[in-house]
Structures are given as structure tokens and as C-alpha cells.
């Protein structure tokens, strides 16, 4: 597979990070979103983050400008037809992603691989809306994408070995470390992380300890760089709740029941860092 041009769909938190790492590694990137203002915000973030790398002498000013020149922002999805590879990083809704995959399936060449950065939606189910289920795969990057080394590479039921090998090689070319995972609710990262965060919330709800005390236990006793409640605020409490719900319904085990305090906080609009209030005030 000769990949030169990568289509990144969604210019939000993850999409702009994914466009950043592909452009820095020499790929041409077509970055798509539904409105120009989302593209402008994404492109501005990419510029700021690349400039930060220049300030830290990880990149020259010339390399920064070259990377930026490789990225084209578009709102007209037709322009994704020429891409050699697709990474979908649109909002975490099956209806949005399935509509995108169905539409791109009719526009892109049959050999083009479609990858999704979804945190929890079934790759097998997304693949089934296309006529190329063997070429659909999960490519799960972590936030912030330019910094985090891991990419979970998720095989759907129909994903071919050729597709898997191509995506693993591609992740390595981005200087990431791919880890192979099979398709299951929450994959590995969220399957293991989210119940930890959820249990920390139960500890607060039941008055076992304050959020500060819970976080301190994990920082000092387990050498975690940040405590579970600080991390939950950083991820977004609405995102945590969505993922717990996907695991609860998908795995059918009561141990994944979302903490009632989490549900209440999301109902109140306390979504963590992004809304100014979560387990902490920002
Ligand atoms: N935020 C994280 O820490 C994180 C980590 C790993 C994976 N993810 C996953 O990455 C994906 C994106 O998450 P995010 O945090 O970047 O969300 P975000 O809300 O920051 O960005 C999503 C972007 O997708 C755009 N979009 C929506 N529908 C679209 C469409 N039809 N075509 C093109 N663009 C469209 C939105 O306008 C928005 O700009 C989700 O699937 C999420 O589960 C998120």
C-alpha cells in the first residue's frame, strides 16, 4: 500500500492531533470537518502545538512550516475521494460515524483502508455498513496525540491480516507504538481504565475519601502521574459516562454500572475541565 495522502475526518481534539503527527511525518493531509470555524480552530491548534515543538528544539522552524503546508482543510467531503488512507475522528456517535463510512465507501477507491479513532464503538459494526469490511480497522490514538506513544490497533471480525499489517506499519512510521487488540467494548485501554475511574467516583460518593485524598493515594502510592478524578475531569465526565454505558450494555456485567454521582454531575453540566467544573473547579 503506497500511502501519500491521508484523509482525517474531524478537526477536534483528536483529529487535529492526528493531522499534526501525519503531516510532521511527511504525509499530505486533507483535514475535513463540517464547518469552517471548526477547521480554523483545529488548524490554529496544530500551528500552536508545532510551534511549541520548535520552541523545545524538537523541530526546526522550516520543518514546522513544511508540516503546516502539507495540511489542507476542507468542508466539502467530495475532496476526500483522492485520499490513500482515512482516519475517522468525528464525534463519538454511531449515527455520525456510520453515515460517514457509508458515504466514503462510495467515494474512495476500493483499496483504501478506513480506520476509526473511536474509543468505544464496535469496529465490526462500523465495517458492516461498508462494502469493504476487510479494510476497516480501529486506530485508537491517545490524547494528546503528538505526545502519547500508544496506538491501539483494533481488529474487527472481518479485518484482514493485510489491513492489520499496513496499519501497524503506518503507526510505526508515525513514531508510535502499535498494540494489537481485538474488537470488544472499551477495547483494552478503556475496559481497564474506566472501571478504575468509576470506582474512584464511588469512593467519593460513599464518603470514603475526598477527591483530593483519592487522587493523592494514587499519585503517592501507585506512582500515577495524575489521580483518577483529575484524569476523569481531563477526559471529560460526559465522555467517561458514554464509555461506561457502552461497556455496561455491551458486556452486560453489572460491574460496569456507571457511578450515580457521575450521572448526576453530567446531568448538572459539570463535565470536568472543559466546563470549568467537575471533581475540581477550573
Ligand atoms: N478526547 C479524547 O481524549 C479521545 C481519546 C481517544 C479517542 N477519542 C475519540 O476520537 C473521536 C473524536 O473525539 P474528540 O475528542 O476529538 O471530539 P471533538 O468533539 O473534539 O471533535 C469531533 C469533531 O468531529 C466533527 N464532526 C462531527 N461530525 C462530523 C462529520 N460528519 N464530518 C466531519 N467532521 C465531523 C465535529 O465538528 C468536531 O470538530 C471520538 O470517536 C472519540 O471517542 C477521543
Tab-separated table of C-alpha atoms and ligand atoms in Angstrom:
chain	number	residue	atom	x	y	z
A	1	UNK	CA	0.000	0.000	0.000
A	2	UNK	CA	1.518	3.301	-1.053
A	3	UNK	CA	0.104	5.976	1.221
A	4	UNK	CA	0.841	9.596	0.391
A	5	UNK	CA	-2.360	11.447	1.180
A	6	UNK	CA	-4.289	10.797	4.386
A	7	UNK	CA	-7.833	11.995	4.972
A	8	UNK	CA	-8.510	12.910	8.609
A	9	UNK	CA	-12.222	13.373	9.305
A	10	UNK	CA	-12.962	15.628	12.304
A	11	UNK	CA	-10.687	18.505	13.323
A	12	UNK	CA	-11.434	18.388	17.077
A	13	UNK	CA	-9.158	17.390	19.966
A	14	UNK	CA	-8.094	14.100	18.382
A	15	UNK	CA	-8.414	14.920	14.670
A	16	UNK	CA	-6.099	17.921	14.846
A	17	UNK	CA	-3.542	15.868	16.804
A	18	UNK	CA	-3.744	13.051	14.246
A	19	UNK	CA	-3.346	15.523	11.336
A	20	UNK	CA	-0.355	17.018	13.192
A	21	UNK	CA	1.526	13.700	13.502
A	22	UNK	CA	0.834	12.594	9.905
A	23	UNK	CA	1.946	15.978	8.483
A	24	UNK	CA	5.061	16.004	10.646
A	25	UNK	CA	5.929	12.530	9.323
A	26	UNK	CA	5.774	13.771	5.702
A	27	UNK	CA	2.240	12.747	4.649
A	28	UNK	CA	-0.099	15.101	2.834
A	29	UNK	CA	-3.214	15.544	4.974
A	30	UNK	CA	-6.729	16.506	3.989
A	31	UNK	CA	-8.469	17.549	7.192
A	32	UNK	CA	-12.273	17.552	6.992
A	33	UNK	CA	-14.903	18.987	9.312
A	34	UNK	CA	-18.484	20.144	8.942
A	35	UNK	CA	-17.882	23.886	9.403
A	36	UNK	CA	-15.025	26.248	8.540
A	37	UNK	CA	-14.842	27.522	12.138
A	38	UNK	CA	-14.046	24.003	13.419
A	39	UNK	CA	-11.319	23.687	10.793
A	40	UNK	CA	-9.887	27.106	11.686
A	41	UNK	CA	-9.775	26.144	15.359
A	42	UNK	CA	-8.141	22.783	14.556
A	43	UNK	CA	-5.537	24.334	12.237
A	44	UNK	CA	-4.742	27.025	14.818
A	45	UNK	CA	-4.187	24.324	17.465
A	46	UNK	CA	-1.878	22.417	15.102
A	47	UNK	CA	0.163	25.590	14.472
A	48	UNK	CA	0.465	26.327	18.202
A	49	UNK	CA	1.478	22.748	19.024
A	50	UNK	CA	4.048	22.579	16.203
A	51	UNK	CA	5.473	25.943	17.312
A	52	UNK	CA	5.766	24.571	20.830
A	53	UNK	CA	7.919	21.756	19.392
A	54	UNK	CA	10.089	24.374	17.646
A	55	UNK	CA	10.488	26.231	20.965
A	56	UNK	CA	11.639	22.971	22.569
A	57	UNK	CA	14.108	22.440	19.643
A	58	UNK	CA	12.359	19.188	18.645
A	59	UNK	CA	11.621	20.650	15.201
A	60	UNK	CA	13.149	23.454	13.078
A	61	UNK	CA	11.069	26.450	12.008
A	62	UNK	CA	11.349	25.213	8.418
A	63	UNK	CA	10.056	21.714	9.324
A	64	UNK	CA	7.153	23.345	11.160
A	65	UNK	CA	6.181	25.419	8.098
A	66	UNK	CA	6.566	22.400	5.800
A	67	UNK	CA	4.289	20.330	8.045
A	68	UNK	CA	1.665	23.097	8.053
A	69	UNK	CA	1.890	23.388	4.249
A	70	UNK	CA	1.085	19.686	3.932
A	71	UNK	CA	-2.344	20.145	5.586
A	72	UNK	CA	-5.397	21.260	3.610
A	73	UNK	CA	-8.639	21.954	5.474
A	74	UNK	CA	-11.926	21.137	3.698
A	75	UNK	CA	-15.635	21.181	4.427
A	76	UNK	CA	-16.599	19.569	1.109
A	77	UNK	CA	-16.323	15.846	1.740
A	78	UNK	CA	-16.063	15.088	-2.014
A	79	UNK	CA	-12.409	16.152	-1.774
A	80	UNK	CA	-11.611	13.075	0.334
A	81	UNK	CA	-12.046	10.894	-2.779
A	82	UNK	CA	-8.333	11.127	-3.660
A	83	UNK	CA	-7.042	10.005	-0.251
A	84	UNK	CA	-4.986	6.808	0.069
A	85	UNK	CA	-5.993	6.212	3.712
A	86	UNK	CA	-8.759	7.513	6.002
A	87	UNK	CA	-8.684	8.155	9.746
A	88	UNK	CA	-12.111	8.998	11.108
A	89	UNK	CA	-12.022	11.110	14.280
A	90	UNK	CA	-15.515	12.597	14.236
A	91	UNK	CA	-17.813	12.846	17.275
A	92	UNK	CA	-18.430	9.627	19.230
A	93	UNK	CA	-21.884	8.800	17.809
A	94	UNK	CA	-22.604	5.655	15.807
A	95	UNK	CA	-25.073	7.548	13.571
A	96	UNK	CA	-22.383	10.083	12.589
A	97	UNK	CA	-19.653	7.520	12.010
A	98	UNK	CA	-21.821	5.044	10.102
A	99	UNK	CA	-23.135	7.790	7.795
A	100	UNK	CA	-19.532	8.870	7.129
A	101	UNK	CA	-18.304	5.342	6.447
A	102	UNK	CA	-21.222	4.585	4.122
A	103	UNK	CA	-20.652	7.801	2.185
A	104	UNK	CA	-16.853	7.469	1.973
A	105	UNK	CA	-17.287	3.867	0.825
A	106	UNK	CA	-18.939	5.158	-2.335
A	107	UNK	CA	-16.340	7.912	-2.893
A	108	UNK	CA	-12.947	6.342	-2.132
A	109	UNK	CA	-11.073	3.742	-4.203
A	110	UNK	CA	-11.842	0.149	-3.128
A	111	UNK	CA	-8.260	-0.396	-1.929
A	112	UNK	CA	-8.402	2.462	0.589
A	113	UNK	CA	-8.351	1.434	4.267
A	114	UNK	CA	-10.830	3.135	6.614
A	115	UNK	CA	-9.642	3.458	10.194
A	116	UNK	CA	-11.624	4.846	13.116
A	117	UNK	CA	-10.280	6.527	16.235
A	118	UNK	CA	-13.426	5.590	18.182
A	119	UNK	CA	-12.992	4.996	21.932
A	120	UNK	CA	-15.812	2.514	22.276
A	121	UNK	CA	-17.937	1.930	19.154
A	122	UNK	CA	-17.703	-1.528	17.599
A	123	UNK	CA	-15.296	-1.673	14.638
A	124	UNK	CA	-17.155	-4.770	13.411
A	125	UNK	CA	-20.442	-2.825	13.329
A	126	UNK	CA	-18.862	0.143	11.505
A	127	UNK	CA	-17.223	-2.201	8.998
A	128	UNK	CA	-20.600	-3.823	8.283
A	129	UNK	CA	-22.033	-0.592	6.811
A	130	UNK	CA	-19.352	-0.657	4.069
A	131	UNK	CA	-18.637	-2.970	1.134
A	132	UNK	CA	-15.023	-3.269	2.346
A	133	UNK	CA	-15.306	-4.751	5.876
A	134	UNK	CA	-11.871	-6.389	5.456
A	135	UNK	CA	-10.373	-2.895	5.093
A	136	UNK	CA	-11.957	-1.347	8.200
A	137	UNK	CA	-9.926	-1.194	11.406
A	138	UNK	CA	-9.581	0.744	14.669
A	139	UNK	CA	-6.621	3.096	15.016
A	140	UNK	CA	-7.040	4.393	18.564
A	141	UNK	CA	-4.692	7.282	19.328
A	142	UNK	CA	-4.358	8.831	22.786
A	143	UNK	CA	-4.673	12.423	23.930
A	144	UNK	CA	-2.519	14.493	23.387
A	145	UNK	CA	-1.746	12.679	20.122
A	146	UNK	CA	1.637	14.353	19.368
A	147	UNK	CA	2.900	13.248	22.809
A	148	UNK	CA	1.391	9.825	23.557
A	149	UNK	CA	3.233	6.847	22.055
A	150	UNK	CA	0.437	4.262	22.082
A	151	UNK	CA	-1.890	3.359	19.218
A	152	UNK	CA	-4.336	0.534	19.946
A	153	UNK	CA	-4.840	-1.207	16.588
A	154	UNK	CA	-8.217	-2.906	16.731
A	155	UNK	CA	-9.202	-5.803	14.501
A	156	UNK	CA	-12.891	-6.043	13.674
A	157	UNK	CA	-14.264	-9.512	12.997
A	158	UNK	CA	-13.690	-9.132	9.227
A	159	UNK	CA	-10.437	-7.083	9.274
A	160	UNK	CA	-7.864	-8.787	7.023
A	161	UNK	CA	-4.270	-9.523	8.006
A	162	UNK	CA	-3.081	-7.250	5.167
A	163	UNK	CA	-5.075	-4.344	6.597
A	164	UNK	CA	-3.756	-5.022	10.093
A	165	UNK	CA	-0.134	-5.194	8.885
A	166	UNK	CA	-0.479	-1.975	6.848
A	167	UNK	CA	-1.873	-0.060	9.818
A	168	UNK	CA	0.727	-1.409	12.229
A	169	UNK	CA	3.486	-0.310	9.810
A	170	UNK	CA	1.840	3.067	9.375
A	171	UNK	CA	1.683	3.627	13.158
A	172	UNK	CA	5.402	2.844	13.382
A	173	UNK	CA	6.145	5.363	10.616
A	174	UNK	CA	4.431	7.973	12.824
A	175	UNK	CA	6.892	7.011	15.578
A	176	UNK	CA	4.078	5.440	17.604
A	177	UNK	CA	3.957	2.031	19.255
A	178	UNK	CA	1.065	-0.075	17.946
A	179	UNK	CA	-0.522	-2.687	20.214
A	180	UNK	CA	-2.852	-5.300	18.723
A	181	UNK	CA	-6.287	-5.611	20.307
A	182	UNK	CA	-9.482	-7.402	19.284
A	183	UNK	CA	-12.830	-5.671	18.975
A	184	UNK	CA	-14.704	-5.614	22.311
A	185	UNK	CA	-16.469	-2.793	24.199
A	186	UNK	CA	-13.840	-0.349	25.524
A	187	UNK	CA	-11.037	-2.332	23.803
A	188	UNK	CA	-8.238	-2.729	26.413
A	189	UNK	CA	-7.452	0.857	27.423
A	190	UNK	CA	-10.944	1.947	28.461
A	191	UNK	CA	-12.034	-1.532	29.600
A	192	UNK	CA	-9.398	-1.362	32.324
A	193	UNK	CA	-9.080	2.380	32.935
A	194	UNK	CA	-12.750	3.414	33.115
A	195	UNK	CA	-13.773	0.994	35.911
A	196	UNK	CA	-10.874	2.411	37.955
A	197	UNK	CA	-12.129	5.971	37.453
A	198	UNK	CA	-15.728	4.848	38.101
A	199	UNK	CA	-14.711	3.105	41.349
A	200	UNK	CA	-12.842	6.235	42.496
A	201	UNK	CA	-16.122	8.122	41.993
A	202	UNK	CA	-17.987	5.554	44.113
A	203	UNK	CA	-15.380	6.074	46.864
A	204	UNK	CA	-16.131	9.826	46.815
A	205	UNK	CA	-19.906	9.289	46.633
A	206	UNK	CA	-19.846	6.918	49.626
A	207	UNK	CA	-17.766	9.356	51.668
A	208	UNK	CA	-14.741	7.065	51.841
A	209	UNK	CA	-12.463	9.997	50.985
A	210	UNK	CA	-12.420	13.407	49.318
A	211	UNK	CA	-11.425	13.701	45.609
A	212	UNK	CA	-8.101	15.216	46.721
A	213	UNK	CA	-7.415	12.285	49.053
A	214	UNK	CA	-8.321	9.659	46.418
A	215	UNK	CA	-6.004	11.325	43.891
A	216	UNK	CA	-3.196	11.641	46.444
A	217	UNK	CA	-3.399	7.887	47.190
A	218	UNK	CA	-2.872	7.071	43.515
A	219	UNK	CA	-0.126	9.657	42.945
A	220	UNK	CA	1.932	8.777	46.009
A	221	UNK	CA	1.066	5.108	46.484
A	222	UNK	CA	0.870	3.886	42.881
A	223	UNK	CA	3.109	6.486	41.193
A	224	UNK	CA	0.324	7.520	38.810
A	225	UNK	CA	1.226	10.887	37.218
A	226	UNK	CA	-2.296	12.142	37.964
A	227	UNK	CA	-5.044	10.816	40.234
A	228	UNK	CA	-8.157	9.103	38.753
A	229	UNK	CA	-10.502	12.021	39.447
A	230	UNK	CA	-8.152	14.601	37.933
A	231	UNK	CA	-7.869	12.289	34.934
A	232	UNK	CA	-11.661	11.902	34.688
A	233	UNK	CA	-12.020	15.714	34.702
A	234	UNK	CA	-9.362	15.922	31.986
A	235	UNK	CA	-11.031	13.287	29.760
A	236	UNK	CA	-14.490	14.836	30.272
A	237	UNK	CA	-17.123	13.361	32.602
A	238	UNK	CA	-19.625	13.058	29.726
A	239	UNK	CA	-17.073	11.024	27.762
A	240	UNK	CA	-16.441	8.788	30.811
A	241	UNK	CA	-20.186	8.228	31.203
A	242	UNK	CA	-20.651	7.387	27.496
A	243	UNK	CA	-17.850	4.824	27.654
A	244	UNK	CA	-19.173	3.231	30.886
A	245	UNK	CA	-22.609	2.945	29.272
A	246	UNK	CA	-21.190	1.283	26.143
A	247	UNK	CA	-19.341	-1.243	28.341
A	248	UNK	CA	-22.324	-1.786	30.644
A	249	UNK	CA	-24.683	-2.540	27.756
A	250	UNK	CA	-22.094	-4.282	25.553
A	251	UNK	CA	-20.653	-6.605	28.200
A	252	UNK	CA	-23.841	-6.982	30.261
A	253	UNK	CA	-21.990	-7.206	33.558
A	254	UNK	CA	-23.240	-5.053	36.498
A	255	UNK	CA	-19.651	-4.300	37.473
A	256	UNK	CA	-19.643	-1.705	34.653
A	257	UNK	CA	-22.648	0.197	36.091
A	258	UNK	CA	-21.847	3.938	35.865
A	259	UNK	CA	-21.483	5.577	39.290
A	260	UNK	CA	-24.709	7.503	40.167
A	261	UNK	CA	-22.568	10.511	41.173
A	262	UNK	CA	-21.078	10.583	37.653
A	263	UNK	CA	-24.576	10.547	36.115
A	264	UNK	CA	-25.694	13.353	38.428
A	265	UNK	CA	-22.651	15.513	37.655
A	266	UNK	CA	-23.136	15.118	33.888
A	267	UNK	CA	-26.858	15.996	34.322
A	268	UNK	CA	-25.732	19.174	36.125
A	269	UNK	CA	-23.435	20.092	33.223
A	270	UNK	CA	-20.337	19.510	35.370
A	271	UNK	CA	-18.232	17.915	32.653
A	272	UNK	CA	-14.759	18.446	34.119
A	273	UNK	CA	-12.026	20.757	32.876
A	274	UNK	CA	-13.850	21.748	29.654
A	275	UNK	CA	-16.908	23.108	31.521
A	276	UNK	CA	-14.933	24.693	34.382
A	277	UNK	CA	-16.291	22.306	36.999
A	278	UNK	CA	-16.023	18.598	37.697
A	279	UNK	CA	-14.451	16.934	40.724
A	280	UNK	CA	-12.389	20.145	40.872
A	281	UNK	CA	-13.038	23.779	39.918
A	282	UNK	CA	-11.088	25.229	36.934
B	1	LIG	N1	-10.822	13.135	23.552
B	1	LIG	C1	-10.112	12.050	23.835
B	1	LIG	O1	-9.350	12.009	24.839
B	1	LIG	C2	-10.185	10.851	22.922
B	1	LIG	C3	-9.192	9.874	23.013
B	1	LIG	C4	-9.207	8.785	22.139
B	1	LIG	C5	-10.229	8.683	21.190
B	1	LIG	N2	-11.200	9.635	21.129
B	1	LIG	C6	-12.228	9.500	20.075
B	1	LIG	O2	-11.888	10.361	18.998
B	1	LIG	C7	-13.078	10.800	18.329
B	1	LIG	C8	-13.108	12.323	18.316
B	1	LIG	O3	-13.097	12.780	19.645
B	1	LIG	P1	-12.651	14.267	20.015
B	1	LIG	O4	-12.356	14.245	21.472
B	1	LIG	O5	-11.634	14.762	19.038
B	1	LIG	O6	-14.038	15.035	19.762
B	1	LIG	P2	-14.259	16.585	19.427
B	1	LIG	O7	-15.662	16.867	19.818
B	1	LIG	O8	-13.158	17.416	19.973
B	1	LIG	O9	-14.135	16.641	17.820
B	1	LIG	C9	-15.011	15.976	16.961
B	1	LIG	C10	-15.060	16.770	15.654
B	1	LIG	O10	-15.779	15.999	14.684
B	1	LIG	C11	-16.509	16.906	13.901
B	1	LIG	N3	-17.567	16.202	13.173
B	1	LIG	C12	-18.766	15.774	13.649
B	1	LIG	N4	-19.449	15.169	12.647
B	1	LIG	C13	-18.681	15.230	11.533
B	1	LIG	C14	-18.830	14.794	10.196
B	1	LIG	N5	-19.935	14.184	9.798
B	1	LIG	N6	-17.827	15.042	9.316
B	1	LIG	C15	-16.699	15.653	9.709
B	1	LIG	N7	-16.498	16.087	10.976
B	1	LIG	C16	-17.465	15.874	11.865
B	1	LIG	C17	-17.022	17.936	14.905
B	1	LIG	O11	-17.441	19.119	14.264
B	1	LIG	C18	-15.787	18.125	15.787
B	1	LIG	O12	-14.951	19.160	15.304
B	1	LIG	C19	-14.229	10.150	19.086
B	1	LIG	O13	-14.580	8.965	18.424
B	1	LIG	C20	-13.640	9.862	20.466
B	1	LIG	O14	-14.272	8.791	21.122
B	1	LIG	C21	-11.195	10.726	21.954
